[in-house]
mmCIF file of C-alpha atoms in Angstrom:
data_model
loop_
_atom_site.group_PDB
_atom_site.id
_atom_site.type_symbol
_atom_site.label_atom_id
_atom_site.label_comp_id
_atom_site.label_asym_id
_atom_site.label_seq_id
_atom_site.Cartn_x
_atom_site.Cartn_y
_atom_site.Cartn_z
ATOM 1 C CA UNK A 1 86.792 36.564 102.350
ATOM 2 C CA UNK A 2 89.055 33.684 102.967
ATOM 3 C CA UNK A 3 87.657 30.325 102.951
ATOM 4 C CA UNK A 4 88.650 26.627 103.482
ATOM 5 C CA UNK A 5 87.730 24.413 100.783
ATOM 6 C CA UNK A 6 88.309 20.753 99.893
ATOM 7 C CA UNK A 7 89.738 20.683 96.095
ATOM 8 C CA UNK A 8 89.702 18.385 93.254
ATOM 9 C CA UNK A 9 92.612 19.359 90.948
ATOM 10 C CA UNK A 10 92.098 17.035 88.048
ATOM 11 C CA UNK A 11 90.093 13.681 87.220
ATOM 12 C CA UNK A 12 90.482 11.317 89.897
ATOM 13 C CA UNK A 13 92.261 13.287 92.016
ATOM 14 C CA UNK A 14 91.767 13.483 96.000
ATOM 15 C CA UNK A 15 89.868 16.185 98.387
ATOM 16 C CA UNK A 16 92.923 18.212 99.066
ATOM 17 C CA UNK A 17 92.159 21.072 101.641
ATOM 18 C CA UNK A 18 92.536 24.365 100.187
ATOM 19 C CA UNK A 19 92.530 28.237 101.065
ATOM 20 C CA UNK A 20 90.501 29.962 98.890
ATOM 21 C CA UNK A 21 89.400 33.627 98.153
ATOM 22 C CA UNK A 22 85.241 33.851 97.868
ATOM 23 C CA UNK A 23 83.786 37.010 96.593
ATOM 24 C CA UNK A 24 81.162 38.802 98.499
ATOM 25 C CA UNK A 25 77.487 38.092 98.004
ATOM 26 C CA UNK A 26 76.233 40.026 94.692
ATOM 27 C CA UNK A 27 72.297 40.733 93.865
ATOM 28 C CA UNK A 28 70.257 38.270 94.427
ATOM 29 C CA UNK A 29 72.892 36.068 96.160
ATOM 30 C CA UNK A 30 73.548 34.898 100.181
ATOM 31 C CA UNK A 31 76.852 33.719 102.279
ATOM 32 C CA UNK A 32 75.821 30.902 104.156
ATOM 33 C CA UNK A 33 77.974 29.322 106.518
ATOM 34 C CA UNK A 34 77.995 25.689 105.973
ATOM 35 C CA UNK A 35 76.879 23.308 109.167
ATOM 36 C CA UNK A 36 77.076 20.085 107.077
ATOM 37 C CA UNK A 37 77.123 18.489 104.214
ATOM 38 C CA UNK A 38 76.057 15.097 102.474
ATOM 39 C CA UNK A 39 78.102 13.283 100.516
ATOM 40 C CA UNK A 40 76.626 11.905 96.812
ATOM 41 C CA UNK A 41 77.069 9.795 94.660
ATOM 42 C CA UNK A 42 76.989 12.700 91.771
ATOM 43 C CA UNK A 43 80.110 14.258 93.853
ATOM 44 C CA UNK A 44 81.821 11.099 92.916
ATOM 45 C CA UNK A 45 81.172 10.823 89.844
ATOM 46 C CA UNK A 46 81.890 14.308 89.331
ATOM 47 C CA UNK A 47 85.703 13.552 90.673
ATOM 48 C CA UNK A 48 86.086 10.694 88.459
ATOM 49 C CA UNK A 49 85.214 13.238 85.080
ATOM 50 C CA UNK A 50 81.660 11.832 84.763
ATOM 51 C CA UNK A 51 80.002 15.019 84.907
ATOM 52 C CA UNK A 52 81.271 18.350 82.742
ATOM 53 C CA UNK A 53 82.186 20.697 85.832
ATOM 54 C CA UNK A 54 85.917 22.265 84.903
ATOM 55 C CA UNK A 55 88.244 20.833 87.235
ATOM 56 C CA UNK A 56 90.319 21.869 89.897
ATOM 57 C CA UNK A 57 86.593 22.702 91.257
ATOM 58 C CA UNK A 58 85.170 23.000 94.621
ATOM 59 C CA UNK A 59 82.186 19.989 94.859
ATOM 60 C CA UNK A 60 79.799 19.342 98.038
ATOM 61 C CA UNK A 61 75.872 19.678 96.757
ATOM 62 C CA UNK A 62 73.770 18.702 99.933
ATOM 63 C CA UNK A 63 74.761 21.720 102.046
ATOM 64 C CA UNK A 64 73.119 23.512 105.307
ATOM 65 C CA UNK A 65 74.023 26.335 107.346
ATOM 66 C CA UNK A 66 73.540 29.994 108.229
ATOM 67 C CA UNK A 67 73.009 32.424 106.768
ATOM 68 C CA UNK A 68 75.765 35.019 107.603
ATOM 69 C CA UNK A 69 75.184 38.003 104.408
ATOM 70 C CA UNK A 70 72.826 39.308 102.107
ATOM 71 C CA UNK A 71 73.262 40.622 98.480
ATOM 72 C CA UNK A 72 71.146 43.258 97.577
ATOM 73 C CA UNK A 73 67.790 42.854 96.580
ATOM 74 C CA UNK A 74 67.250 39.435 98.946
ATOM 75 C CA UNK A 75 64.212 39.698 101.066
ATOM 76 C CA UNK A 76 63.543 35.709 101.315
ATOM 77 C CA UNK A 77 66.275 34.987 103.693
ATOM 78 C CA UNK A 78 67.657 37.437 106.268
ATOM 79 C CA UNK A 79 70.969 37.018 108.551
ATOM 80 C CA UNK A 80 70.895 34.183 111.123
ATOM 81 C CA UNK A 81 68.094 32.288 109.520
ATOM 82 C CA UNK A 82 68.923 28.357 109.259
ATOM 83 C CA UNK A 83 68.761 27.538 105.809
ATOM 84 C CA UNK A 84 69.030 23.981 103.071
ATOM 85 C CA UNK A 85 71.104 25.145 99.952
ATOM 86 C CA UNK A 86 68.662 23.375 97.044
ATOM 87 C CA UNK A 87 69.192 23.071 93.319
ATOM 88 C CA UNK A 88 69.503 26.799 91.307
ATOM 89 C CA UNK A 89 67.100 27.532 88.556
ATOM 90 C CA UNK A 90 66.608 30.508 86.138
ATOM 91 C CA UNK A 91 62.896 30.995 86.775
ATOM 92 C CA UNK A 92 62.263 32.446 83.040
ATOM 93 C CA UNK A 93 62.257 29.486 80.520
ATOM 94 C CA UNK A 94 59.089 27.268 79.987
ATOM 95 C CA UNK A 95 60.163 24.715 82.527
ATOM 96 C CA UNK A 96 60.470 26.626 85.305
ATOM 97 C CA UNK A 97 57.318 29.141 84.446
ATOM 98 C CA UNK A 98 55.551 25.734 84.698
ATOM 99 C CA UNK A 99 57.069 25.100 88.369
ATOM 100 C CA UNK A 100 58.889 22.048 86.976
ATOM 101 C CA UNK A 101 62.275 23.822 88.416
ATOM 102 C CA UNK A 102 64.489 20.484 88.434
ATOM 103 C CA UNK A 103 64.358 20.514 84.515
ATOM 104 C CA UNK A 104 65.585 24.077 83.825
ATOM 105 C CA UNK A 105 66.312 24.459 79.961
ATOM 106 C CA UNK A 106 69.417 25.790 81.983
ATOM 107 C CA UNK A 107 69.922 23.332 84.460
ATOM 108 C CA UNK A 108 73.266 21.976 82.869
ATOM 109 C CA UNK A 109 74.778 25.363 83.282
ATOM 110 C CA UNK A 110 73.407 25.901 86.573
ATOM 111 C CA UNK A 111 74.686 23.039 88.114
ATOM 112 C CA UNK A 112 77.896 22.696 86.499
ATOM 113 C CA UNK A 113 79.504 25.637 84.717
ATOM 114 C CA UNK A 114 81.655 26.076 87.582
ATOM 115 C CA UNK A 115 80.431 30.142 87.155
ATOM 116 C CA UNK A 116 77.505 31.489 88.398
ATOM 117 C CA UNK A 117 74.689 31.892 85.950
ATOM 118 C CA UNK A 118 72.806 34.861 86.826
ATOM 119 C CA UNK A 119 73.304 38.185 87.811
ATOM 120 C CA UNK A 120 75.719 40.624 86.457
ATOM 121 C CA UNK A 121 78.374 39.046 87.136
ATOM 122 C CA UNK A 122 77.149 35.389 85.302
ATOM 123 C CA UNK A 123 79.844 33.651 83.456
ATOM 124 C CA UNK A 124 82.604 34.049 86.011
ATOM 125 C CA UNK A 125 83.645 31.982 88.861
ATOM 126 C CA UNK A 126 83.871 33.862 92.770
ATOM 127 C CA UNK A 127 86.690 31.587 93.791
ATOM 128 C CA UNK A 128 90.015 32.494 93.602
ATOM 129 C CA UNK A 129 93.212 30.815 94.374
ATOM 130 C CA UNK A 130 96.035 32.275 96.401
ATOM 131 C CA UNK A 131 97.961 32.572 93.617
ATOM 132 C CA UNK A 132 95.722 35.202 92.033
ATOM 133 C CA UNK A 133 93.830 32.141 89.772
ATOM 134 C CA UNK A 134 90.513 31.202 89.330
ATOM 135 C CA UNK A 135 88.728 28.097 90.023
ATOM 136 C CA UNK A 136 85.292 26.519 89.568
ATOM 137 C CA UNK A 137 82.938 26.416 92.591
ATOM 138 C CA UNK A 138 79.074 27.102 92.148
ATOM 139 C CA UNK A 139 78.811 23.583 91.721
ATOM 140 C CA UNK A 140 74.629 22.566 92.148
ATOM 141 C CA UNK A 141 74.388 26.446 92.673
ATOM 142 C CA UNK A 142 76.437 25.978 96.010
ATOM 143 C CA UNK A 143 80.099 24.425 96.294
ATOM 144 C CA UNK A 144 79.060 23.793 99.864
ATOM 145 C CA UNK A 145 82.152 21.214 100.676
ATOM 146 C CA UNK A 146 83.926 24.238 102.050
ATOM 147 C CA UNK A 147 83.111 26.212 105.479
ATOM 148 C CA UNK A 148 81.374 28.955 103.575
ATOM 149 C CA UNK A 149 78.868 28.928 100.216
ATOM 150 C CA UNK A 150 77.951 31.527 97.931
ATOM 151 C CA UNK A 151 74.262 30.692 96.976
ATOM 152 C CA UNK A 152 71.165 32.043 95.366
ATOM 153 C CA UNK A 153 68.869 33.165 97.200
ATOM 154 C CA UNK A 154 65.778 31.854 95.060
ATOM 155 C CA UNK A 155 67.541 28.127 95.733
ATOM 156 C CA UNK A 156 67.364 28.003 99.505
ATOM 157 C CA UNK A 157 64.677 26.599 101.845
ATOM 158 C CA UNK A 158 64.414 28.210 105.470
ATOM 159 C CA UNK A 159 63.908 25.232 108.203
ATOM 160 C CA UNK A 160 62.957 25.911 111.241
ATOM 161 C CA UNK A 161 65.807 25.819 114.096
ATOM 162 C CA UNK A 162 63.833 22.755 116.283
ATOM 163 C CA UNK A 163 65.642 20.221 113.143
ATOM 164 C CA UNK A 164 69.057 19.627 114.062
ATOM 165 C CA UNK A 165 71.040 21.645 110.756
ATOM 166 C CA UNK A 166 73.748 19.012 110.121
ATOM 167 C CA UNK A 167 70.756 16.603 109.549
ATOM 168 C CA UNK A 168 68.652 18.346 106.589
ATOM 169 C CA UNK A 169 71.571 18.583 104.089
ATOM 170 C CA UNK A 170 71.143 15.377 102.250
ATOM 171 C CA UNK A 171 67.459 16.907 101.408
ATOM 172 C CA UNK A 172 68.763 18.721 99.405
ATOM 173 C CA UNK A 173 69.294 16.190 96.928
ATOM 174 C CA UNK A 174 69.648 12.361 97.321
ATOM 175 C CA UNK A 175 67.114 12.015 99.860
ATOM 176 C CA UNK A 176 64.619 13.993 97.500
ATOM 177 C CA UNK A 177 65.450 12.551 94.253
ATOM 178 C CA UNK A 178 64.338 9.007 96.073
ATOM 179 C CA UNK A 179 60.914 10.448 97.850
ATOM 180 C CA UNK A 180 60.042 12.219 95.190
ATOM 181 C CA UNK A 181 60.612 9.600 92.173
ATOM 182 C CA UNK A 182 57.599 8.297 94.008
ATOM 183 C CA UNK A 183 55.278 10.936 94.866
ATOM 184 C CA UNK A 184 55.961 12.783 92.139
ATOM 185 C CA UNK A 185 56.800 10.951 88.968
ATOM 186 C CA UNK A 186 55.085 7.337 90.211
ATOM 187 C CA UNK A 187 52.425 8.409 92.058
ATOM 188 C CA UNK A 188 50.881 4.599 93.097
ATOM 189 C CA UNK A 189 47.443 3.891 93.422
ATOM 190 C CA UNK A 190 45.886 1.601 96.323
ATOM 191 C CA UNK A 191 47.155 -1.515 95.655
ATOM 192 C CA UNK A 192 49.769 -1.383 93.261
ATOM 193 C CA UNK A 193 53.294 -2.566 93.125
ATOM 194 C CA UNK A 194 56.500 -0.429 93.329
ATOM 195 C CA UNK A 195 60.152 -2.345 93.457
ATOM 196 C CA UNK A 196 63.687 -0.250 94.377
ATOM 197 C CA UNK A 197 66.719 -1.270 92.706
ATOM 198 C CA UNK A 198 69.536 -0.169 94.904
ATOM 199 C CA UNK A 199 68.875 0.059 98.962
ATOM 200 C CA UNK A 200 71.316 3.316 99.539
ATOM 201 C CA UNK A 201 70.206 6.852 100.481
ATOM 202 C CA UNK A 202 68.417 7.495 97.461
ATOM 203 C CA UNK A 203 66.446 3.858 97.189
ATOM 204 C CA UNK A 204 65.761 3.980 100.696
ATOM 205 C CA UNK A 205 64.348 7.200 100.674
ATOM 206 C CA UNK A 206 61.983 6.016 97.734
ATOM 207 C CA UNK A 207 60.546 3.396 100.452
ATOM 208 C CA UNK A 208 60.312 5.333 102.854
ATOM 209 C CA UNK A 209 58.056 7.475 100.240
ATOM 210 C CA UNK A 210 56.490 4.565 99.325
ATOM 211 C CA UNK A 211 55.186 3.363 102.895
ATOM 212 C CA UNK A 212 53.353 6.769 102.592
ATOM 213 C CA UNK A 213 51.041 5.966 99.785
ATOM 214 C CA UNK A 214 48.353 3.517 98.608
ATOM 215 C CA UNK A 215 51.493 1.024 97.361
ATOM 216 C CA UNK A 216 50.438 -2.637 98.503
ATOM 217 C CA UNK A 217 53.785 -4.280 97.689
ATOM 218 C CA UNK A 218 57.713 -2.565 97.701
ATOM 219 C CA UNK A 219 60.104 -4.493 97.368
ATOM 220 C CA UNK A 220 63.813 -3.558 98.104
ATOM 221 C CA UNK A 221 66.495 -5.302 96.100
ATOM 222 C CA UNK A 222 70.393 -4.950 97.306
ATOM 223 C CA UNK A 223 73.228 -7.331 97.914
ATOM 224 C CA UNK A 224 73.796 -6.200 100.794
ATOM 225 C CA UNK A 225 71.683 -7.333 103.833
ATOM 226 C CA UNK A 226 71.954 -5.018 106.561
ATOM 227 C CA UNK A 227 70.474 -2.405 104.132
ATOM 228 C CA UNK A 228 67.567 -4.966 103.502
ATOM 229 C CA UNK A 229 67.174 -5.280 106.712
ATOM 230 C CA UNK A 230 66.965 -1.522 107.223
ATOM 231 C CA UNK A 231 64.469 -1.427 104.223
ATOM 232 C CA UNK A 232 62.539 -3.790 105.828
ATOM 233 C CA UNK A 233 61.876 -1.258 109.014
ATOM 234 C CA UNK A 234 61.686 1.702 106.579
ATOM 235 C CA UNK A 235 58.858 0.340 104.744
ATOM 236 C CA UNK A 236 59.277 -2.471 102.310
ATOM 237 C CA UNK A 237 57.243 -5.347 102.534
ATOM 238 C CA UNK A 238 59.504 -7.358 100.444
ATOM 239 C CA UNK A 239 63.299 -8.001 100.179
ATOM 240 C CA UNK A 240 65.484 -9.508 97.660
ATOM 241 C CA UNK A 241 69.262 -10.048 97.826
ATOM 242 C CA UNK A 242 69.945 -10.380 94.334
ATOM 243 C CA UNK A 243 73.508 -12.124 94.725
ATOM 244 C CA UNK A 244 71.625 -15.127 96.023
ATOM 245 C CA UNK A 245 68.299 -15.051 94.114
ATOM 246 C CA UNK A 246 66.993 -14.402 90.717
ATOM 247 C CA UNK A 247 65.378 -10.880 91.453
ATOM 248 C CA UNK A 248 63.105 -11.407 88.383
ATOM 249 C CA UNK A 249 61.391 -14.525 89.133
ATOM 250 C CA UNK A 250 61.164 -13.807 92.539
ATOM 251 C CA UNK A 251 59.358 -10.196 91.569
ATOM 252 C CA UNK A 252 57.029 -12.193 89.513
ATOM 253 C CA UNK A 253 56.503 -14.323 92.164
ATOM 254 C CA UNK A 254 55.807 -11.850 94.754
ATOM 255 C CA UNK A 255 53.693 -9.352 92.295
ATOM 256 C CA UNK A 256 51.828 -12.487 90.735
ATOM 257 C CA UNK A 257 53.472 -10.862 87.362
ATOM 258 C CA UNK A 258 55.234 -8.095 86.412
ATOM 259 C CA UNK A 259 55.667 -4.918 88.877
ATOM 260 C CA UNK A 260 53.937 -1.657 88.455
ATOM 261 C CA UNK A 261 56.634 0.569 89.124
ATOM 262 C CA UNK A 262 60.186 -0.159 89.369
ATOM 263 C CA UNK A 263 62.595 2.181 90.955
ATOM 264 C CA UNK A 264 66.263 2.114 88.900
ATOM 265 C CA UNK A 265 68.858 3.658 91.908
ATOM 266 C CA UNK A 266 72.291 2.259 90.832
ATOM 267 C CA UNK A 267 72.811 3.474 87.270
ATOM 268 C CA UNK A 268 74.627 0.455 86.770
ATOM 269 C CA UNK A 269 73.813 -0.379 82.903
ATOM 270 C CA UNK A 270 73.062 -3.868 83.338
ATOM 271 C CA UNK A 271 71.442 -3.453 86.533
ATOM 272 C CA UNK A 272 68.862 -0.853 84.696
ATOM 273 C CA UNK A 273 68.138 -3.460 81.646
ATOM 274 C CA UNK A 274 67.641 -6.472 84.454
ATOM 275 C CA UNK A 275 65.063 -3.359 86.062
ATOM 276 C CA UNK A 276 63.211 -3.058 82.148
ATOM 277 C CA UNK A 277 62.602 -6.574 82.307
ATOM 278 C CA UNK A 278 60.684 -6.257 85.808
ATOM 279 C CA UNK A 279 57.798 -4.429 84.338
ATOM 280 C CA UNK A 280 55.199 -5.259 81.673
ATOM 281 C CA UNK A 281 52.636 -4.000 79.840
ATOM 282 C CA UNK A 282 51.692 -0.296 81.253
ATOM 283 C CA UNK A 283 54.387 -0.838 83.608
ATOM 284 C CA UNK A 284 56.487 2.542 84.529
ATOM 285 C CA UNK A 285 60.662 1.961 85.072
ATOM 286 C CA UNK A 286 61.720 5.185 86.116
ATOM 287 C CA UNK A 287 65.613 5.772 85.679
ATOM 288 C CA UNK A 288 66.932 7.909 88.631
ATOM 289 C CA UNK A 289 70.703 6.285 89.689
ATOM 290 C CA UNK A 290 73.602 8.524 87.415
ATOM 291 C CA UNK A 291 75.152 5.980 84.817
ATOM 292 C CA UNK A 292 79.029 7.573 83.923
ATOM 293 C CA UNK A 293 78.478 9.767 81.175
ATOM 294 C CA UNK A 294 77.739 8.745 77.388
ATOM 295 C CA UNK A 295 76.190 5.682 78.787
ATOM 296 C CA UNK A 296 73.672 3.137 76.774
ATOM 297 C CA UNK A 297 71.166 1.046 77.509
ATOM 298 C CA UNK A 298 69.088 -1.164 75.324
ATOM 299 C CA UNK A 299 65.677 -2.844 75.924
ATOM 300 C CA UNK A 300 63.426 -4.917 73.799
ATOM 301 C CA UNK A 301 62.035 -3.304 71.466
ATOM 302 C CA UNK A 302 58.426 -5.363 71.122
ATOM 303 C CA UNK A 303 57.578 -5.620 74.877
ATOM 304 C CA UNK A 304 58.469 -1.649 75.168
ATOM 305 C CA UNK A 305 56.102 -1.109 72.698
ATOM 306 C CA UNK A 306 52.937 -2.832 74.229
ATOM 307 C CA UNK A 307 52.271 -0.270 76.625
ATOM 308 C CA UNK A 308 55.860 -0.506 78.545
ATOM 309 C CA UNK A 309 56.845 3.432 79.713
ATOM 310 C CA UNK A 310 60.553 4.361 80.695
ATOM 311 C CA UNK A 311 60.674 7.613 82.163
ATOM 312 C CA UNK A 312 63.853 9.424 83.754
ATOM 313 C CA UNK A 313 63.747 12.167 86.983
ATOM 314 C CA UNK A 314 65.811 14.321 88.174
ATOM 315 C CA UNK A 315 66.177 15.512 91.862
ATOM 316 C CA UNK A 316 62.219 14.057 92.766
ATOM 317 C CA UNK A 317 60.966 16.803 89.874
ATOM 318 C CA UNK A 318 58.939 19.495 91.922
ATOM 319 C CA UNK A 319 60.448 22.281 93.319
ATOM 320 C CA UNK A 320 62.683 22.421 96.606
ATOM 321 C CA UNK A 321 60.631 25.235 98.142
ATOM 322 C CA UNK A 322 57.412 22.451 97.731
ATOM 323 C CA UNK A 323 59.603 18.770 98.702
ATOM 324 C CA UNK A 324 61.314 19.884 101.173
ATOM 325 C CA UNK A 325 59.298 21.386 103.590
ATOM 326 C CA UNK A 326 57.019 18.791 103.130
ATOM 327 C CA UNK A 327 59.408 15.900 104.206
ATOM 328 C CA UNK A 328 60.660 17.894 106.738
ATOM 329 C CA UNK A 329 56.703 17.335 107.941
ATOM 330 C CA UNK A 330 56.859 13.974 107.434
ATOM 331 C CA UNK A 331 59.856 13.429 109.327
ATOM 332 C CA UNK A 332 58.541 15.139 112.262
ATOM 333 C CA UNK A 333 55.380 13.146 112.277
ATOM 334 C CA UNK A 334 57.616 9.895 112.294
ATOM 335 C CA UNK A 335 56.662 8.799 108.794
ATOM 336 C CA UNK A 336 59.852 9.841 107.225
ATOM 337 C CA UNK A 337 62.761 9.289 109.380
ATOM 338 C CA UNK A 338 65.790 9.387 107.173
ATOM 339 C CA UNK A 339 68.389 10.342 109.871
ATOM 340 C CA UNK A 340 68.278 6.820 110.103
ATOM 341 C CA UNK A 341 70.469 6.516 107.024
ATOM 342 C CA UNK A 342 73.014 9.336 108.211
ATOM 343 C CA UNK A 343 76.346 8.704 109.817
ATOM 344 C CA UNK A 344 78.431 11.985 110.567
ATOM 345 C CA UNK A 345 82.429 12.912 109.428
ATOM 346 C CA UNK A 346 84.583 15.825 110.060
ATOM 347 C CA UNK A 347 85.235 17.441 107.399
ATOM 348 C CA UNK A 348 88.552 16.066 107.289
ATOM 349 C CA UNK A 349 87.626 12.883 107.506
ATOM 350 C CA UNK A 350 86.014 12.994 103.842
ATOM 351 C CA UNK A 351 88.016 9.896 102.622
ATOM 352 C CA UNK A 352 86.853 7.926 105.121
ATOM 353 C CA UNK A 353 83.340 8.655 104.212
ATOM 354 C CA UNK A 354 84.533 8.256 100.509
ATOM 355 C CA UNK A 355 85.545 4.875 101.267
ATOM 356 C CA UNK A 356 82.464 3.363 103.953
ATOM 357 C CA UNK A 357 79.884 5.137 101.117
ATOM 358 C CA UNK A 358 82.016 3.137 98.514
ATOM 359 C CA UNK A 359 81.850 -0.257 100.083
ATOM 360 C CA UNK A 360 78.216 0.121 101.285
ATOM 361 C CA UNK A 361 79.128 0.340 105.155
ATOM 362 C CA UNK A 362 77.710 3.840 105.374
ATOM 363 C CA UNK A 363 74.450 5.299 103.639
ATOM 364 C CA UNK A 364 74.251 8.459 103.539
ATOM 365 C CA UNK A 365 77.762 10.154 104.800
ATOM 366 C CA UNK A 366 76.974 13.866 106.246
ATOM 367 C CA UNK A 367 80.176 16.178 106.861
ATOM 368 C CA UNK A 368 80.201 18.576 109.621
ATOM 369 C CA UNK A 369 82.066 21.672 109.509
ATOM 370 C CA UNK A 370 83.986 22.053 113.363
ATOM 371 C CA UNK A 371 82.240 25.275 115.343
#
């Protein structure tokens, strides 16, 4: 079928729109018409080369929509059923056996092959140019900046059609990868400390998480104020506009000594060894924001040693078909309410949302597909 896509030809290169040929849905795969579709900071760093997909591609990771076809063998999902597009998985290595899905021994060609990576037609991509050439899409399993998405069927989540579909894309990723960095990897006990590094979509989300547990103290740290300010209503007890104070001593201050947990969001390099310093002796930094690629880090090595643990996640660990159902909950009990972070775009309106998501004006951007 013929679809409209938003391509990136080469490294650093803009959304153009595109016509594109998609191949049916083969076994084990589903056509989903996209409703939305966040905007991430991985699809940026994806344009600029910092992650291995094969460009000209098709990006867009944080889809929802409908589900308009089948492939055979899908029993999951059926026609008409409103669906979130999460991360693909094989579901046969050791990882996955152990429901640890987000750390697939092949995640990196799940994600970003630009080919599907199952089935019997694995290896090769379904999108096709007009001039009879092919393309990479599958990109998180999905491609979903485009007005349809060829997914697997194993990687979506069914919502119920009370949630407004345009909202639940960003759950897909960013929004998880935040929450579940904290119920999942940090796991606070009554009383303890957790600090966020970066108040966007994915930090905010952590507090937001964070508010939900035993945590005593979160603190948010940003340089920009009206997302302080916003932490401050999500959940943090504590903010810190690091272009104006010494985040450090003022996390000492606050904690009475080093934090328990420390949220890294940015995956700005210096940002993340500032982050090391924040926590002490059995002290957890947990690395979560995407650094460009073949980036380094360094940390001393003697206060590491006593006790100091630096762990990384990816996409809140867990599985989709477990996190996001359960924040789904959350948000409809009021304890979760990240459409406060959202501002919608047409879809042709994506370098606008480029640019506010770039400057800090807008969160989380969503793109919605017209009809």
């Amino acid at each position: 079928m013929k679809i409209n896509a938003l391509v990136v030809e080469e490294k650093n290169a803009s959304f153009v729109p595109e016509q594109l040929e998609l191949d049916a849905p083969g076994p084990g795969e589903v056509l989903v018409k996209v409703a939305a579709v966040g905007l991430c900071h991985t699809d940026l760093i994806t344009q600029a080369g910092d992650m291995p997909l094969p460009l000209p591609g098709v990006l867009g990771h944080e889809g929802s929509g409908v589900v308009e076809a089948i492939g055979a063998g899908v029993t999951n999902v059926a026609v008409g059923d409103h669906v979130i597009m999460g991360w693909p998985y094989c579901g046969e290595c050791k990882n996955c056996l152990r429901g640890e899905h987000r750390y697939c021994l092949r995640l990196g060609e799940a994600l970003v092959s630009g080919t599907r990576f199952k089935g019997p037609d694995a290896g090769a991509s379904a999108y096709t140019r007009a001039d009879g050439s092919k393309m990479s899409g599958h990109f998180f399993g999905q491609s979903s900046f485009a007005d349809y998405s060829l997914a697997l069927a194993t990687s979506l989540v069914k919502v119920d059609q009370d949630i407004p579909l345009e909202l639940v894309g960003p759950l897909a990723c960013g929004i998880t990868t935040g929450a579940g960095a904290v119920f999942n990897t940090a796991k606070p006990e009554p009383g303890q400390s957790l600090v966020v590094y970066g108040a966007g979509a994915v930090g905010l989300a952590a507090i937001m998480a964070a508010k939900n547990t035993p945590a005593a103290t979160i603190i948010a740290i940003d340089l920009h104020d009206s997302r302080l300010e916003l932490a401050r209503e999500l959940g943090a007890t504590h903010t810190i506009n690091s272009r104006q104070t010494n985040a450090l001593e003022e996390i000492q201050r606050i904690c009475g000594g080093p934090a328990d947990y420390v949220l890294e969001c940015t995956g700005n390099i210096k940002v993340l060894e500032e982050a090391a310093e924040a926590v002490g002796m059995l002290g957890t930094l947990i690395l979560i924001g995407g650094a460009p690629a073949e980036a380094r880090f360094s940390v001393d090595h003697l206060r590491t040693l006593w006790g100091k643990r630096i762990i990384g996640t990816l996409g809140g660990s867990s599985t989709s078909a477990q996190l996001i159902p359960g924040l789904i909950a959350l948000y409809k009990a009021g304890r979760f309410p990240f459409d406060k972070l959202v501002k919608y775009y047409d879809f042709d309106q994506i370098d606008t949302a480029v640019a506010d998501s770039t400057s800090g004006s807008t969160i989380k951007a969503v793109l919605k597909n017209a009809g």
